[in-house]
Coordinates of C-alpha atoms in Angstrom, one line a residue:
Chain A
M56 CA 61.2 83.3 223.4
T57 CA 59.4 81.8 220.4
E58 CA 58.2 78.3 220.4
L59 CA 61.0 76.2 219.1
S60 CA 59.1 73.0 218.8
T61 CA 55.7 72.2 217.6
P62 CA 53.7 69.5 219.4
K63 CA 55.1 66.1 218.5
S64 CA 51.7 64.8 217.3
D65 CA 51.7 67.4 214.4
I66 CA 55.0 66.1 213.0
C67 CA 54.8 62.4 213.5
P68 CA 51.3 61.0 214.4
D69 CA 52.7 57.6 215.1
G70 CA 55.7 58.9 217.0
A71 CA 56.5 59.4 220.7
A72 CA 52.9 59.9 221.7
G73 CA 52.7 56.2 220.9
Q74 CA 50.6 54.7 218.2
S75 CA 47.8 57.0 217.1
H76 CA 44.4 56.5 218.7
F77 CA 43.0 55.3 215.4
F78 CA 45.6 52.7 214.9
R79 CA 45.3 51.3 218.4
R80 CA 41.6 51.0 218.1
F81 CA 41.9 49.2 214.7
K82 CA 44.4 46.7 216.1
A83 CA 42.3 45.9 219.1
Q84 CA 39.3 45.5 216.9
S85 CA 40.9 43.1 214.5
Q86 CA 42.2 41.1 217.4
A87 CA 38.7 40.6 218.7
E88 CA 37.5 39.9 215.2
R89 CA 40.1 37.5 214.2
G90 CA 38.0 34.5 215.2
R91 CA 35.2 35.7 213.0
S92 CA 35.9 35.0 209.4
I93 CA 37.2 31.5 210.3
L94 CA 33.7 30.6 211.4
A95 CA 32.3 31.4 208.0
L96 CA 35.0 29.5 206.1
P97 CA 33.8 25.9 206.3
G98 CA 30.4 26.9 205.1
L99 CA 31.7 29.1 202.2
L100 CA 34.1 26.3 201.3
F101 CA 31.2 23.8 201.2
L102 CA 29.1 26.0 199.0
T103 CA 31.9 26.7 196.7
V104 CA 32.6 23.0 196.2
F105 CA 29.0 21.8 196.0
F106 CA 27.3 24.7 194.4
V107 CA 29.7 26.9 192.4
V108 CA 31.8 24.1 191.1
P109 CA 28.8 22.0 189.8
L110 CA 27.4 25.1 188.0
I111 CA 30.8 25.7 186.4
G112 CA 30.8 22.0 185.5
I113 CA 27.4 22.5 183.7
I114 CA 28.9 25.4 181.7
V115 CA 31.9 23.2 180.7
V116 CA 29.8 20.3 179.7
S117 CA 27.5 22.4 177.6
F118 CA 30.4 22.8 175.2
G119 CA 30.9 19.1 174.9
E120 CA 29.1 16.3 173.1
T121 CA 28.0 12.8 173.7
K122 CA 29.1 9.8 171.8
D123 CA 28.0 6.3 172.7
F124 CA 27.1 7.2 176.3
E125 CA 30.3 9.0 176.9
I126 CA 30.7 12.7 177.3
L127 CA 33.5 14.2 175.2
Y128 CA 34.9 17.5 176.2
N129 CA 35.8 19.0 172.9
F130 CA 34.9 22.6 172.5
N131 CA 31.9 23.2 170.2
V132 CA 28.8 25.2 170.1
K133 CA 26.6 22.5 168.5
N134 CA 24.4 22.3 171.6
Y135 CA 23.7 26.0 171.6
Q136 CA 22.8 25.9 167.9
K137 CA 20.4 23.2 168.8
V138 CA 18.9 25.4 171.5
L139 CA 18.1 27.9 168.9
E140 CA 16.1 25.4 166.8
P141 CA 12.4 26.3 166.6
L142 CA 11.5 23.1 168.5
Y143 CA 13.4 24.1 171.6
F144 CA 13.3 27.9 171.1
D145 CA 9.5 27.9 171.2
V146 CA 9.5 26.0 174.4
I147 CA 11.9 28.5 175.9
V148 CA 9.8 31.4 174.8
R149 CA 6.7 29.8 176.2
T150 CA 8.4 29.1 179.5
L151 CA 9.5 32.7 179.8
K152 CA 6.1 33.9 179.0
I153 CA 4.4 31.6 181.5
A154 CA 6.9 32.6 184.2
I155 CA 6.4 36.3 183.6
L156 CA 2.6 35.8 183.6
V157 CA 2.7 33.8 186.8
A158 CA 4.8 36.4 188.6
T159 CA 2.7 39.3 187.4
V160 CA -0.6 37.7 188.2
S161 CA 0.7 36.7 191.7
L162 CA 1.7 40.3 192.2
L163 CA -1.7 41.7 191.3
I164 CA -3.5 39.1 193.3
G165 CA -1.2 39.2 196.3
F166 CA -0.7 42.9 196.7
P167 CA -4.2 43.6 198.2
V168 CA -3.7 40.7 200.6
A169 CA -0.3 42.0 201.8
Y170 CA -1.7 45.5 202.0
Y171 CA -4.6 44.4 204.1
L172 CA -2.3 42.4 206.4
A173 CA 0.1 45.2 206.8
R174 CA -2.2 48.2 207.2
K175 CA -5.7 47.2 207.9
V176 CA -5.7 44.5 210.5
K177 CA -4.2 44.1 213.9
R178 CA -6.0 41.5 215.9
W179 CA -6.1 38.7 213.3
R180 CA -2.7 39.5 211.8
M181 CA -0.7 36.7 213.4
L182 CA -3.4 34.1 212.5
L183 CA -3.6 35.3 208.9
L184 CA 0.1 35.3 208.6
I185 CA 0.3 31.8 209.8
L186 CA -2.5 30.8 207.5
I187 CA -0.6 32.2 204.6
I188 CA 2.8 30.8 205.5
A189 CA 1.6 27.3 206.5
P190 CA 1.2 26.0 202.9
L191 CA 5.0 26.6 202.5
W192 CA 5.6 23.9 205.0
T193 CA 3.7 21.4 202.9
S194 CA 4.8 19.5 199.8
Y195 CA 4.3 21.4 196.6
L196 CA 4.0 18.1 194.8
V197 CA 0.9 17.4 196.8
R198 CA -0.5 20.8 196.2
T199 CA 0.1 20.5 192.5
F200 CA -1.6 17.2 191.9
A201 CA -4.5 18.5 193.9
W202 CA -5.1 20.8 190.9
V203 CA -5.6 17.8 188.7
Q204 CA -8.5 16.8 190.8
I205 CA -9.9 20.3 190.7
L206 CA -9.4 21.2 187.0
G207 CA -9.9 17.8 185.5
A208 CA -12.8 16.7 183.3
N209 CA -14.2 14.8 186.3
G210 CA -12.9 17.3 188.7
L211 CA -14.4 19.8 191.2
I212 CA -14.9 22.8 188.9
N213 CA -16.5 20.8 186.1
Y214 CA -18.8 19.2 188.6
I215 CA -19.8 22.6 189.9
L216 CA -20.3 24.0 186.4
N217 CA -22.3 20.9 185.4
S218 CA -24.6 20.9 188.4
L219 CA -25.2 24.6 188.0
G220 CA -26.2 23.9 184.5
I221 CA -23.6 26.2 183.0
V222 CA -22.1 23.6 180.8
D223 CA -23.3 20.3 179.3
E224 CA -20.0 18.8 178.7
P225 CA -16.9 19.0 180.8
V226 CA -14.6 21.9 180.0
Q227 CA -11.4 20.4 178.6
W228 CA -9.0 23.2 178.5
L229 CA -8.9 23.6 182.3
L230 CA -6.4 20.9 182.7
Y231 CA -3.3 19.8 180.7
S232 CA -3.0 23.3 179.3
E233 CA -1.0 26.5 179.9
F234 CA -3.9 27.8 181.9
A235 CA -3.5 24.9 184.4
V236 CA 0.2 25.4 184.7
I237 CA -0.3 29.1 185.4
I238 CA -2.9 28.6 188.0
A239 CA -0.9 25.9 189.7
L240 CA 2.3 27.9 189.8
V241 CA 0.5 31.0 191.1
H242 CA -1.0 28.9 193.8
I243 CA 2.3 27.3 194.9
N244 CA 4.3 30.5 194.9
M245 CA 1.6 32.8 196.4
P246 CA 3.2 32.9 199.9
F247 CA 6.5 34.0 198.4
M248 CA 4.8 37.0 196.9
I249 CA 2.8 38.0 199.9
L250 CA 5.5 37.8 202.5
P251 CA 8.1 40.2 201.0
L252 CA 5.2 42.6 200.1
Y253 CA 3.9 42.4 203.7
A254 CA 7.4 43.0 205.1
V255 CA 7.9 46.1 203.1
L256 CA 4.4 47.5 203.5
E257 CA 4.4 47.0 207.3
R258 CA 7.4 49.2 207.7
I259 CA 6.0 52.3 206.1
D260 CA 5.5 54.9 208.7
V261 CA 1.9 55.7 209.3
R262 CA 2.6 59.4 209.6
I263 CA 3.5 59.6 205.9
F264 CA 0.0 58.6 205.1
E265 CA -1.4 61.0 207.6
A266 CA 0.6 63.8 206.2
A267 CA -0.5 63.0 202.7
Y268 CA -4.2 62.9 203.6
D269 CA -3.8 66.1 205.5
L270 CA -2.4 67.7 202.3
G271 CA -5.6 66.6 200.5
A272 CA -4.5 63.6 198.6
S273 CA -7.1 61.0 197.7
P274 CA -6.7 57.4 198.6
S275 CA -5.9 56.3 195.1
R276 CA -3.4 59.1 194.7
V277 CA -1.7 58.0 198.0
I278 CA -1.5 54.5 196.8
R279 CA -0.1 55.5 193.4
T280 CA 2.4 58.0 194.5
I281 CA 3.4 56.9 198.0
T282 CA 2.6 53.3 198.8
I283 CA 3.8 51.7 195.6
P284 CA 7.1 53.5 195.3
L285 CA 7.9 52.9 198.9
A286 CA 6.9 49.3 198.5
M287 CA 9.0 48.8 195.3
P288 CA 11.8 46.8 196.8
G289 CA 9.3 44.3 198.2
I290 CA 7.4 44.3 194.9
I291 CA 10.5 43.5 192.9
I292 CA 11.8 40.8 195.4
G293 CA 8.4 39.2 195.6
W294 CA 8.1 39.2 191.8
L295 CA 11.6 37.5 191.5
F296 CA 10.8 35.0 194.2
V297 CA 7.9 33.8 192.1
F298 CA 9.4 34.3 188.7
I299 CA 12.6 32.2 189.3
P300 CA 11.0 29.0 190.6
S301 CA 8.3 29.3 187.9
I302 CA 10.8 29.5 185.1
G303 CA 12.6 26.5 186.4
A304 CA 9.4 24.6 187.1
F305 CA 9.6 20.9 186.3
V306 CA 7.2 18.9 188.4
T307 CA 4.2 21.2 188.0
P308 CA 4.1 21.4 184.2
E309 CA 4.6 17.7 184.0
L310 CA 1.7 17.0 186.2
V311 CA -0.8 19.6 184.9
G312 CA 0.6 20.9 181.7
G313 CA 0.2 18.2 179.2
T314 CA 1.8 18.9 175.8
E315 CA 0.5 22.4 175.6
G316 CA 2.0 23.4 178.8
L317 CA 5.4 22.0 178.2
M318 CA 8.1 24.0 179.9
I319 CA 11.8 24.0 179.4
G320 CA 12.3 22.3 182.8
S321 CA 10.8 19.1 181.5
V322 CA 13.0 19.2 178.5
I323 CA 16.1 19.7 180.5
A324 CA 15.1 16.9 182.9
Q325 CA 14.7 14.5 179.9
Q326 CA 18.3 15.2 178.8
F327 CA 19.6 14.2 182.2
G328 CA 17.5 11.0 182.2
T329 CA 17.5 8.1 179.9
T330 CA 18.5 10.0 176.8
F331 CA 21.8 10.9 178.5
Q332 CA 22.2 14.1 176.6
Y333 CA 24.1 15.9 179.3
P334 CA 25.8 18.4 177.0
F335 CA 22.6 19.5 175.4
G336 CA 20.8 19.5 178.7
S337 CA 23.6 21.7 180.1
A338 CA 23.3 24.1 177.2
L339 CA 19.6 24.4 177.9
S340 CA 20.4 25.0 181.5
V341 CA 22.9 27.7 180.8
T342 CA 20.4 29.4 178.6
L343 CA 17.9 29.2 181.5
I344 CA 20.5 30.7 183.8
I345 CA 21.2 33.5 181.4
L346 CA 17.5 34.2 181.1
I347 CA 17.1 34.3 184.9
L348 CA 20.1 36.6 185.3
A349 CA 18.9 38.9 182.5
V350 CA 15.4 39.3 183.9
T351 CA 16.8 39.7 187.4
G352 CA 19.1 42.4 186.1
V353 CA 16.2 44.3 184.5
M354 CA 14.1 44.0 187.6
M355 CA 16.9 45.4 189.8
K356 CA 17.3 48.3 187.4
L357 CA 13.6 48.9 187.7
M358 CA 13.9 48.8 191.5
S359 CA 16.5 51.4 191.7
R360 CA 14.8 53.7 189.3
R361 CA 11.3 53.5 190.7
S362 CA 11.9 53.3 194.4
A363 CA 11.1 56.2 196.6
Chain B
M108 CA -24.9 54.8 203.8
I109 CA -21.7 53.0 203.8
S110 CA -18.7 55.2 203.4
K111 CA -16.3 54.7 200.6
G112 CA -13.6 53.7 203.0
E113 CA -15.8 51.1 204.6
M114 CA -16.7 49.7 201.2
S115 CA -13.1 49.3 200.1
R116 CA -12.3 47.7 203.5
R117 CA -15.1 45.2 203.0
A118 CA -13.9 44.5 199.5
L119 CA -10.4 43.8 200.8
I120 CA -11.8 41.4 203.4
V121 CA -13.7 39.6 200.7
W122 CA -10.6 39.4 198.5
V123 CA -8.4 38.1 201.3
S124 CA -10.9 35.5 202.1
L125 CA -11.0 34.4 198.5
I126 CA -7.2 34.1 198.4
I127 CA -7.2 32.0 201.6
I128 CA -9.8 29.7 200.0
F129 CA -7.6 29.6 196.9
L130 CA -4.6 28.6 199.1
Y131 CA -6.4 25.8 200.9
A132 CA -8.9 24.5 198.4
P133 CA -6.4 22.0 197.0
V134 CA -5.6 20.8 200.5
A135 CA -9.3 20.3 201.1
V136 CA -9.7 18.4 197.8
V137 CA -6.9 16.1 198.6
A138 CA -8.2 15.4 202.1
L139 CA -11.7 14.8 200.7
G140 CA -10.4 12.6 197.9
S141 CA -8.7 10.3 200.3
L142 CA -12.0 9.4 201.8
N143 CA -13.5 8.5 198.4
K144 CA -14.6 4.9 198.4
T145 CA -14.4 4.4 194.6
E146 CA -11.1 3.9 192.9
V147 CA -11.6 6.6 190.3
I148 CA -11.3 10.2 191.3
R149 CA -14.5 11.9 190.3
F150 CA -16.9 14.3 191.8
P151 CA -19.3 14.1 193.4
I152 CA -18.1 11.7 196.1
T153 CA -20.9 9.2 196.7
E154 CA -19.4 6.8 199.2
Y155 CA -16.9 7.5 201.9
S156 CA -14.4 5.1 203.3
L157 CA -11.2 5.0 205.3
S158 CA -10.0 1.8 203.5
W159 CA -7.3 3.6 201.6
Y160 CA -5.6 4.6 204.9
V161 CA -5.6 0.9 205.8
D162 CA -4.1 0.0 202.5
L163 CA -1.4 2.6 203.1
F164 CA -0.2 0.8 206.2
N165 CA 0.1 -2.4 204.3
N166 CA 2.1 -0.9 201.5
R167 CA 5.6 -2.0 202.0
Q168 CA 7.1 0.2 199.3
I169 CA 5.5 3.4 200.7
G170 CA 6.6 2.4 204.2
D171 CA 10.2 2.0 203.1
S172 CA 10.3 5.3 201.3
V173 CA 8.9 7.1 204.4
I174 CA 11.7 5.7 206.5
I175 CA 14.2 6.7 203.9
S176 CA 12.8 10.2 203.7
L177 CA 12.9 10.5 207.5
I178 CA 16.6 9.4 207.5
V179 CA 17.5 11.8 204.7
G180 CA 15.6 14.6 206.3
T181 CA 17.2 14.2 209.7
L182 CA 20.7 13.9 208.2
T183 CA 20.1 17.0 206.0
S184 CA 18.9 19.0 209.0
V185 CA 21.8 18.0 211.2
I186 CA 24.5 18.7 208.6
S187 CA 22.8 21.8 207.3
T188 CA 22.6 23.2 210.8
I189 CA 26.1 22.3 211.7
I190 CA 27.5 24.1 208.6
G191 CA 24.9 26.9 208.5
V192 CA 25.1 28.2 212.0
P193 CA 28.8 29.1 212.0
L194 CA 28.3 30.4 208.5
A195 CA 25.5 32.7 209.7
V196 CA 27.4 34.0 212.6
G197 CA 30.6 34.4 210.7
I198 CA 29.0 36.4 208.0
N199 CA 27.2 38.7 210.3
K200 CA 30.3 39.7 212.2
H201 CA 31.7 41.6 209.3
G202 CA 31.1 45.2 208.5
S203 CA 28.1 46.0 206.4
K204 CA 29.7 45.9 203.0
T205 CA 31.2 42.5 203.3
R206 CA 28.2 41.2 205.2
Q207 CA 25.8 42.2 202.4
A208 CA 28.0 40.6 199.7
L209 CA 28.4 37.4 201.7
S210 CA 24.8 37.2 202.6
A211 CA 23.8 37.7 198.9
I212 CA 26.2 34.9 197.9
C213 CA 24.9 32.6 200.5
A214 CA 21.3 33.3 199.4
I215 CA 21.9 32.3 195.8
P216 CA 21.3 28.5 196.2
M217 CA 18.0 29.4 197.7
M218 CA 17.2 31.4 194.6
T219 CA 18.2 28.8 192.0
P220 CA 15.5 26.5 190.8
T221 CA 15.9 23.0 192.3
L222 CA 16.0 21.6 188.8
L223 CA 19.4 23.4 188.2
L224 CA 20.7 22.3 191.6
G225 CA 19.8 18.7 190.9
I226 CA 21.3 18.4 187.4
A227 CA 24.4 20.3 188.3
L228 CA 25.2 17.9 191.1
L229 CA 24.2 14.9 189.0
N230 CA 26.6 16.1 186.3
L231 CA 29.3 16.5 188.9
F232 CA 28.9 13.0 190.3
V233 CA 28.7 11.4 186.9
A234 CA 31.8 13.2 185.9
L235 CA 33.6 11.9 189.0
S236 CA 32.1 8.4 188.5
Y237 CA 30.8 8.6 192.0
P238 CA 27.8 6.4 192.6
L239 CA 24.5 8.0 193.4
S240 CA 23.0 7.1 196.8
L241 CA 21.2 8.5 199.8
S242 CA 24.2 10.4 200.9
V243 CA 24.4 12.1 197.6
I244 CA 20.7 13.1 198.0
V245 CA 21.5 14.5 201.5
L246 CA 24.3 16.5 200.0
G247 CA 22.0 18.1 197.4
H248 CA 19.4 18.8 200.1
V249 CA 22.1 20.4 202.3
V250 CA 23.1 22.8 199.5
M251 CA 19.5 23.7 199.0
T252 CA 18.8 24.4 202.7
I253 CA 21.9 26.1 204.0
P254 CA 20.7 29.5 202.8
F255 CA 17.5 29.1 204.9
V256 CA 19.6 28.3 208.0
V257 CA 21.8 31.3 207.3
L258 CA 18.7 33.5 206.9
V259 CA 16.9 32.4 210.0
V260 CA 19.9 32.1 212.3
G261 CA 21.6 35.2 210.9
A262 CA 18.5 37.3 211.5
R263 CA 18.4 36.2 215.1
Y264 CA 22.1 36.8 215.6
V265 CA 21.9 40.4 214.2
N266 CA 19.2 41.1 216.8
M267 CA 21.0 39.4 219.6
D268 CA 22.6 41.5 222.3
R269 CA 26.2 41.6 221.4
S270 CA 27.3 42.9 224.8
V271 CA 27.0 39.4 226.2
E272 CA 29.5 38.2 223.6
E273 CA 31.9 41.1 224.3
A274 CA 31.6 40.5 228.0
S275 CA 32.6 36.9 227.5
W276 CA 35.7 38.0 225.6
D277 CA 36.5 40.6 228.3
L278 CA 36.3 37.9 230.9
G279 CA 39.0 35.9 229.0
A280 CA 37.1 33.3 227.1
G281 CA 38.5 32.4 223.7
K282 CA 36.7 33.1 220.5
F283 CA 35.6 29.6 219.9
Q284 CA 34.7 29.0 223.5
T285 CA 32.5 32.1 223.4
F286 CA 30.9 30.9 220.3
V287 CA 30.0 27.5 221.7
R288 CA 29.0 28.5 225.2
V289 CA 27.5 31.9 224.7
V290 CA 26.4 32.5 221.2
I291 CA 24.9 29.2 220.3
P292 CA 22.7 29.0 223.4
S293 CA 21.3 32.4 222.8
L294 CA 20.5 31.4 219.2
R295 CA 18.8 28.3 220.2
P296 CA 15.2 29.2 219.1
A297 CA 16.5 30.2 215.7
I298 CA 18.6 27.1 215.4
F299 CA 15.6 25.0 216.3
S300 CA 13.4 26.7 213.8
A301 CA 16.1 26.4 211.1
F302 CA 16.4 22.7 211.9
L303 CA 12.6 22.1 211.5
I304 CA 12.4 24.2 208.3
T305 CA 15.3 22.3 206.8
F306 CA 13.7 19.0 207.8
T307 CA 10.4 19.8 206.1
L308 CA 12.0 21.2 203.0
S309 CA 14.1 18.1 202.7
F310 CA 11.3 15.7 203.4
D311 CA 9.0 17.2 200.8
E312 CA 11.6 17.7 198.1
P313 CA 11.0 15.8 194.9
V314 CA 13.3 17.3 192.2
I315 CA 16.8 17.0 193.6
S316 CA 16.0 13.6 195.1
F317 CA 14.7 12.5 191.7
F318 CA 18.0 13.3 189.9
L319 CA 20.3 12.1 192.6
S320 CA 18.5 8.9 193.5
G321 CA 20.4 5.6 193.3
T322 CA 18.6 2.3 194.0
E323 CA 16.6 3.5 197.0
T324 CA 14.4 6.5 196.9
T325 CA 12.6 9.1 199.0
L326 CA 8.9 9.4 199.5
P327 CA 8.3 12.4 197.1
V328 CA 10.1 10.6 194.3
L329 CA 7.9 7.5 194.9
L330 CA 4.8 9.7 195.0
W331 CA 6.0 11.4 191.8
S332 CA 6.3 8.1 189.9
M333 CA 3.0 6.9 191.3
L334 CA 1.4 10.1 190.0
R335 CA 2.6 9.5 186.5
F336 CA 0.2 6.5 186.4
G337 CA -2.7 8.5 187.6
I338 CA -4.2 9.6 190.8
S339 CA -5.9 7.3 193.2
P340 CA -7.5 7.8 196.6
E341 CA -4.6 5.9 198.1
I342 CA -2.3 8.7 196.9
N343 CA -4.6 11.2 198.3
A344 CA -4.5 9.4 201.6
L345 CA -0.7 9.5 201.6
A346 CA -0.8 13.1 200.7
T347 CA -3.2 13.9 203.4
I348 CA -1.0 12.3 206.0
T349 CA 2.1 14.2 204.8
L350 CA 0.1 17.4 204.9
I351 CA -1.0 16.8 208.4
V352 CA 2.5 15.9 209.5
S353 CA 3.9 19.0 207.8
L354 CA 1.4 21.3 209.4
F355 CA 1.9 19.7 212.8
I356 CA 5.7 20.4 212.5
A357 CA 4.9 24.0 211.4
I358 CA 2.8 24.6 214.5
V359 CA 5.4 23.0 216.8
A360 CA 8.0 25.2 215.3
Q361 CA 5.9 28.3 215.7
I362 CA 5.0 27.5 219.3
A363 CA 8.6 26.7 220.2
T364 CA 10.0 29.8 218.7
N365 CA 7.4 32.0 220.4
K366 CA 7.9 30.3 223.8
Q367 CA 11.7 30.5 223.8
A368 CA 11.7 34.0 222.4
N369 CA 9.6 35.2 225.3
R370 CA 11.9 33.8 227.9

């Protein structure tokens, strides 16, 4: 006698054998998970209303214009034409340049520190980490205006230079210049560079280094071909964590930048102040956002290409 | 003969020390400057005095703004934590794809410059003809700080032992009941940290407060306008006090987190 029937499960998986194992598990899972997404909803709703919507509002207003302290919402690109004028365009370029410089300098300065913390020290690591994180808990306003007292004509550095006899007159370009802005921004954002770098470097398995050294690689070769590629995600993230606040900096350039160190943040702030030029300010802001997104995109591309 | 490895190690130590000095020099200068007897800030400091701290106590304007900042900071922390903790837990319950996307979305306010946060909200409230006030400032600060809450609490939740949660469900507790009575208590150190971080961020925040200020204003905004007229030892004294308070809170947060984590 031949087999007249094949096992039921071959013909109809969801048939008499009951629901298939996969389906039953899925249903049980979703029952347990059903309370989950509800938890996140209020928060997401809040962020949508008070973050996404205002940003969309900025985009909308950027296409409007002001007339007698009223904002008219007619669609025009006058504001963006104004953004391209040399007066404002130069400031934008300078802001971009400063932000890139600040992020890159922070990377160069901070990498050795993160490297030391992650690979070279065990006992003092906690203490050093706390020392580096602690400034983040303090007001950056305070830390910024401290630089006025360090870089000023009557400040600490000039005092040191003068008493050492290196200069006769106070050095003027230390303060109220691009230099001052860069130093101050590097100082404020340094922990944001060191922390991601440390996190990434700390995770690299020691055995990779041991293997490389066993195979005869020199320390510099190891750093070039192993450490840096493996650390790339941290490098990119740290760079962005410094670049983005720097390009949007407003308080710092106003305190230490003078006219030379004018950044787009100050210009934008003016538009939303007494001048009431909201549409133009919005256009500048949209330009800033586009710049941030563009640079972030480029950096992310770099990250995926150069990572190990 | 010092080996090359030892030399590079010493160089690193020197470098790290320089960076630490770089990080703290401004703090030291501010603290020193607050003790300067003369009105004008110049080096070297010839006479020392604590008179500026005394002046601070008598300054009504500063006193009021400190109280306002305390109120704003507390409100911000409370609201931000209430919104952020469920958000953190809710996000991290999903599968990895959704979770990554939602985490990224929630992190964006943290990545936007406070300038943009401030003007965007200002624009919104002006368009709605809604008057600016302390509550508006709190709102702005909450938007700014929610990502930090999500980050800190989310990280802790991911590392939490889920089996306790599942056991609670198995024993018949509802989803919400489990959340309130099981999940939240085990997240307590992270929630506490997030609360403190949010408070300090809000207390020190100048930009958003500046744009959203109505008639009353917070301490950083007052400090900001005082700085526009120049720096005085009185400002340094105020700054030194805020620095000390911030560092004190940081230490408290660190100790509390370590203590509760080791339980």
